[in-house]
Coordinates of C-alpha atoms in Angstrom, one line a residue:
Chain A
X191 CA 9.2 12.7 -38.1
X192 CA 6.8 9.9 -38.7
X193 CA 5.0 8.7 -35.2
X194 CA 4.2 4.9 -34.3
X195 CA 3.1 2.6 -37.1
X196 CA 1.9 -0.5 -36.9
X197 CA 0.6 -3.1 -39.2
X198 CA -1.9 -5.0 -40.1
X199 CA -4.2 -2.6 -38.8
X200 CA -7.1 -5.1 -38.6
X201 CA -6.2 -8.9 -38.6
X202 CA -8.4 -11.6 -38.8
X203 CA -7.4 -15.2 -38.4
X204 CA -8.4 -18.8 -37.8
X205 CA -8.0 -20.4 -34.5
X206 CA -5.4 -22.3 -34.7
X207 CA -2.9 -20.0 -36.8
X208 CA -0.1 -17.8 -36.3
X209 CA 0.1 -14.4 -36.5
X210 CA 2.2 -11.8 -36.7
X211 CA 2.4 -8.1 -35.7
X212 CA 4.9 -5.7 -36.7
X213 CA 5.4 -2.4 -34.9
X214 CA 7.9 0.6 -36.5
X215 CA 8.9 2.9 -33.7
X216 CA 9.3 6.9 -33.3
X217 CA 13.0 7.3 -35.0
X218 CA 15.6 7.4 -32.2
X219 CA 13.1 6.1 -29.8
X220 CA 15.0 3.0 -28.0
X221 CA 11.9 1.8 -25.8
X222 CA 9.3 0.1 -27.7
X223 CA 6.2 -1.8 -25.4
X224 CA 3.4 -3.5 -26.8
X225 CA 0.3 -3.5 -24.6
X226 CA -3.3 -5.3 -25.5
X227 CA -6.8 -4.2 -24.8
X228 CA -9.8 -6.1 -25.0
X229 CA -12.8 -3.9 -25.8
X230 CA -14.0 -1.7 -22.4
X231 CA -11.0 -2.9 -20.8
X232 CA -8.2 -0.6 -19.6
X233 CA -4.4 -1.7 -21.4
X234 CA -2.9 -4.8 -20.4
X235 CA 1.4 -4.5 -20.7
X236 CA 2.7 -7.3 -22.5
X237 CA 6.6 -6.7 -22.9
X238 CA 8.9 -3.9 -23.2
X239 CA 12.4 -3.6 -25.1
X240 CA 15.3 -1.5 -24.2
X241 CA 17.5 -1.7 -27.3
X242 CA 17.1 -4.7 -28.7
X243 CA 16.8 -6.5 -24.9
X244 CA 13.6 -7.5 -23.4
X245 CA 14.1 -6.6 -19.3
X246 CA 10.5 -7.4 -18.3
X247 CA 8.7 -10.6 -20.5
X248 CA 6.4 -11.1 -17.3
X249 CA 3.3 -9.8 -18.8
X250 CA 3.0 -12.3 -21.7
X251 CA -0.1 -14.3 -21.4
X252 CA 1.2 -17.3 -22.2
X253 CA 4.2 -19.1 -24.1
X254 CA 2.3 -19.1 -27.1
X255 CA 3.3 -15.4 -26.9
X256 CA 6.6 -14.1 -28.3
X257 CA 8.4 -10.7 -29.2
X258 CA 11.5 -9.9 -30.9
X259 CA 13.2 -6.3 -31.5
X260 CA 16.1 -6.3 -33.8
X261 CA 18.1 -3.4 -35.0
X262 CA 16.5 -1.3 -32.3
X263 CA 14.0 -0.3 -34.3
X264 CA 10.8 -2.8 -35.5
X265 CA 9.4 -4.9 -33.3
X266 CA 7.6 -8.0 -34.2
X267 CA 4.7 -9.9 -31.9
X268 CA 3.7 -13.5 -32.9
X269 CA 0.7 -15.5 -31.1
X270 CA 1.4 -18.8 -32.0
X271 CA -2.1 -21.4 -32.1
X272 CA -4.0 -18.4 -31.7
X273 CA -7.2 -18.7 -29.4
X274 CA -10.6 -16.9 -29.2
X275 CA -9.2 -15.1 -26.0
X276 CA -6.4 -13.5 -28.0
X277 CA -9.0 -11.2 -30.1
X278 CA -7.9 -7.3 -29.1
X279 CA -6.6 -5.0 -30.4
X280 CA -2.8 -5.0 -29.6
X281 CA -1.0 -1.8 -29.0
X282 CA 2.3 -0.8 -29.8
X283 CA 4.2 2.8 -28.1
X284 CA 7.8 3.9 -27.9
X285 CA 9.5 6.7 -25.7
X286 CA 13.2 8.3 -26.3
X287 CA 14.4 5.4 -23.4
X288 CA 12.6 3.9 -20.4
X289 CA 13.5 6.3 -18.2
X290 CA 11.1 8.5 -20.3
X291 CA 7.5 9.0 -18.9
X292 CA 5.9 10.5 -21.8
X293 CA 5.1 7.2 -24.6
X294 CA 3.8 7.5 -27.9
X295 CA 1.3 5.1 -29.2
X296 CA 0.3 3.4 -32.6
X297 CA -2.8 2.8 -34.1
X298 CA -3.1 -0.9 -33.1
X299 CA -3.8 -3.6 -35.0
X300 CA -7.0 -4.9 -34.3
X301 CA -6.8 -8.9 -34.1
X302 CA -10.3 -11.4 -34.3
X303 CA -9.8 -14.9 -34.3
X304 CA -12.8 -17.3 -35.7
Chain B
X206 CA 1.8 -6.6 -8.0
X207 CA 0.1 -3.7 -8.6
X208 CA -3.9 -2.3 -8.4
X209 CA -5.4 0.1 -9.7
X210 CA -9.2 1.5 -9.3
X211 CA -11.2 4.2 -11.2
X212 CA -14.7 5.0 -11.6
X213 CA -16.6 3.1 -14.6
X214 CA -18.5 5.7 -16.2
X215 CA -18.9 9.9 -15.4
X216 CA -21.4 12.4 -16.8
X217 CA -20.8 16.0 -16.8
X218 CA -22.1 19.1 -18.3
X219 CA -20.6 21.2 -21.1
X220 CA -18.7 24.3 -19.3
X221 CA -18.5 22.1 -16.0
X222 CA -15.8 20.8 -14.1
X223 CA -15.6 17.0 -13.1
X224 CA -12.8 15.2 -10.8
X225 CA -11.8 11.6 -11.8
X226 CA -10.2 9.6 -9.2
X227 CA -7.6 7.0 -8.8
X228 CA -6.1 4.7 -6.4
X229 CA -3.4 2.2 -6.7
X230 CA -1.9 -0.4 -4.4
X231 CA 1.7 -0.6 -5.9
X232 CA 4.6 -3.1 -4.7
X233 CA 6.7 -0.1 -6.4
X234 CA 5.7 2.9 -7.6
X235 CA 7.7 4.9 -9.7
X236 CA 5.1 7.8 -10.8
X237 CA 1.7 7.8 -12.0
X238 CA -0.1 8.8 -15.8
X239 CA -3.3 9.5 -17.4
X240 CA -4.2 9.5 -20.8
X241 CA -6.9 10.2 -22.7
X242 CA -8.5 7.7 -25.4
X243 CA -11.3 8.3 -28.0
X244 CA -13.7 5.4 -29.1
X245 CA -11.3 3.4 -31.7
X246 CA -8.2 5.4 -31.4
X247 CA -4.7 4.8 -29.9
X248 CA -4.1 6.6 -26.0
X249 CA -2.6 10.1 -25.9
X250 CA -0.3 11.5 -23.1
X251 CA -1.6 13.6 -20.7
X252 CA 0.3 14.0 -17.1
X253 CA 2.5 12.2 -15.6
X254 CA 3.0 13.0 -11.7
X255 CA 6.2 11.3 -10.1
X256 CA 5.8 13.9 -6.6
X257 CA 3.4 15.0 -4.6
X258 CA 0.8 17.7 -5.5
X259 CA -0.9 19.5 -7.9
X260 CA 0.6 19.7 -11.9
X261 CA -1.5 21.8 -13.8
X262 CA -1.2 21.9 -18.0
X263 CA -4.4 24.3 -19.5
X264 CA -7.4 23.1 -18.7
X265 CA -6.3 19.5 -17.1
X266 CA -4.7 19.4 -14.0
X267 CA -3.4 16.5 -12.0
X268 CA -3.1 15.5 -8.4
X269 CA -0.9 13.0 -6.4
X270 CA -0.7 12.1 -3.4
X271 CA 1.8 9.0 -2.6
X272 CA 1.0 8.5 0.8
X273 CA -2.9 7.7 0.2
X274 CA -2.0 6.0 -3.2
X275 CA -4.3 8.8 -5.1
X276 CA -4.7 10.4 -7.5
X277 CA -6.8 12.5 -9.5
X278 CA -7.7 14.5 -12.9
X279 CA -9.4 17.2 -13.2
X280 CA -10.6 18.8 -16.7
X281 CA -11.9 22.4 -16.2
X282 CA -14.6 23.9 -19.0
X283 CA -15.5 20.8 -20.2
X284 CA -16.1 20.9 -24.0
X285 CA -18.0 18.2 -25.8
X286 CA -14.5 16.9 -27.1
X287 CA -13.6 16.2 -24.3
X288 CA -16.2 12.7 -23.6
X289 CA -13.7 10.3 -24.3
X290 CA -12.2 7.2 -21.8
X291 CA -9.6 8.7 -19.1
X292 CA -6.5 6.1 -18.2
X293 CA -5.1 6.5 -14.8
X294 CA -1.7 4.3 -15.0
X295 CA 1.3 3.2 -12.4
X296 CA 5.0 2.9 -13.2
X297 CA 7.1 0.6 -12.2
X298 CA 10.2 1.3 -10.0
X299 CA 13.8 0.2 -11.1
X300 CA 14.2 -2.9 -13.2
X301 CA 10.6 -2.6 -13.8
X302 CA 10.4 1.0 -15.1
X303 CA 9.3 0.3 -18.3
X304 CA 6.5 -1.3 -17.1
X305 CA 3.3 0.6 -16.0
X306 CA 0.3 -1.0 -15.6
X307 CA -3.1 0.4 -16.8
X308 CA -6.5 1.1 -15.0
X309 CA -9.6 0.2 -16.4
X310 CA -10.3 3.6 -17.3
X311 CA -13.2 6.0 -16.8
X312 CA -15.1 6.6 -19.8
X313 CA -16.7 10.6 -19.2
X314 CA -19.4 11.3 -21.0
X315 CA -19.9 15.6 -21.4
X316 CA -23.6 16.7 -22.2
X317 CA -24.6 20.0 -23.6

């Protein structure tokens, strides 16, 4: 089937605003992560979902940083206020469970804020 | 927490063989990956190495050692495809086993 969408794929956005980023998963896959990379920079985890649960939040940045799976399927990741600092391009994968090694990424959605 | 080093930048030669290294300081370790990115794309799956020693898939092969913390890639007959940016990554252990946490990667560079 279909491998990891994600969308927008680019994103650009006004300090101060919210955004939202939308990630649809391999089909059966129930672990879905979103990572973010700043440009050179190696990935930074940000959360991952088992289901439609959220086991380990402990890499958000900061509470202005917020995920949500529903369904088991797409994911959604709002920055709330965004800053300067959040421009990257943000990263969603999925594997068949979390037990899986093997993820599969997206595109990424590639995020500047002005 | 968890650390994890890797070389900046590499250079080899088409037809060559070149080594990347990685070590990690891990509070739980739980298997190690790389994966391979090109300039503006998403990271592909490589290896994964959860034991010690050598796990070889065509021309890539992959080495772990858990007692040093190291690991390594190697890419044999190096083909100009092949200069991309090399992700050396640790997995978390138990409740944390979702979580792996990246290098900065090693960007190779392959020369004619």
């Amino acid at each position: 089937g279909a491998g990891v969408s994600q969308s927008p794929s680019n994103k650009v956005t006004e300090k101060g605003k919210d955004v939202e980023l939308r990630c649809d998963p391999i089909s059966g896959h129930t672990a879905l992560y979103w990572y973010r990379q700043s440009l050179g920079q190696g990935l930074e985890f940000l959360i991952y979902f088992q289901g439609n649960s959220a086991p380990d939040k402990s890499g958000l940045p900061s509470d202005r940083f917020s995920a949500e799976r529903t369904g088991g399927s797409v994911s959604t990741l709002t920055i709330q206020r965004t800053q300067q600092e959040d421009s990257a391009v943000y990263l969603c994968a999925s594997s068949f469970d979390q037990t899986s090694y093997e993820q599969y990424f997206g595109p990424g959605t590639r995020l500047t804020v002005t | 927490g968890q650390n994890i080093d890797q070389p900046t930048e590499m250079t080899a030669t088409e037809g060559a063989i070149v080594q990347i290294n990685c070590t990690y300081q891990t509070s739980g370790f739980n298997g190690l990956f790389w994966y391979q990115q090109h300039a503006g794309e998403a990271p592909t799956f490589l290896s994964y190495n959860v034991l010690d020693g050598l796990e070889e898939k065509g021309r890539f092969s992959s080495f772990l050692s858990r007692s040093k913390g190291y690991s390594y890639l190697l890419l044999k007959e190096l083909q100009m495809k092949d200069s991309a940016s090399y992700l050396c990554a640790v997995r978390g252990l138990n409740t944390n086993a979702g979580k792996s946490t990246f290098g900065d990667g090693t960007t190779l560079t392959v020369k004619p």
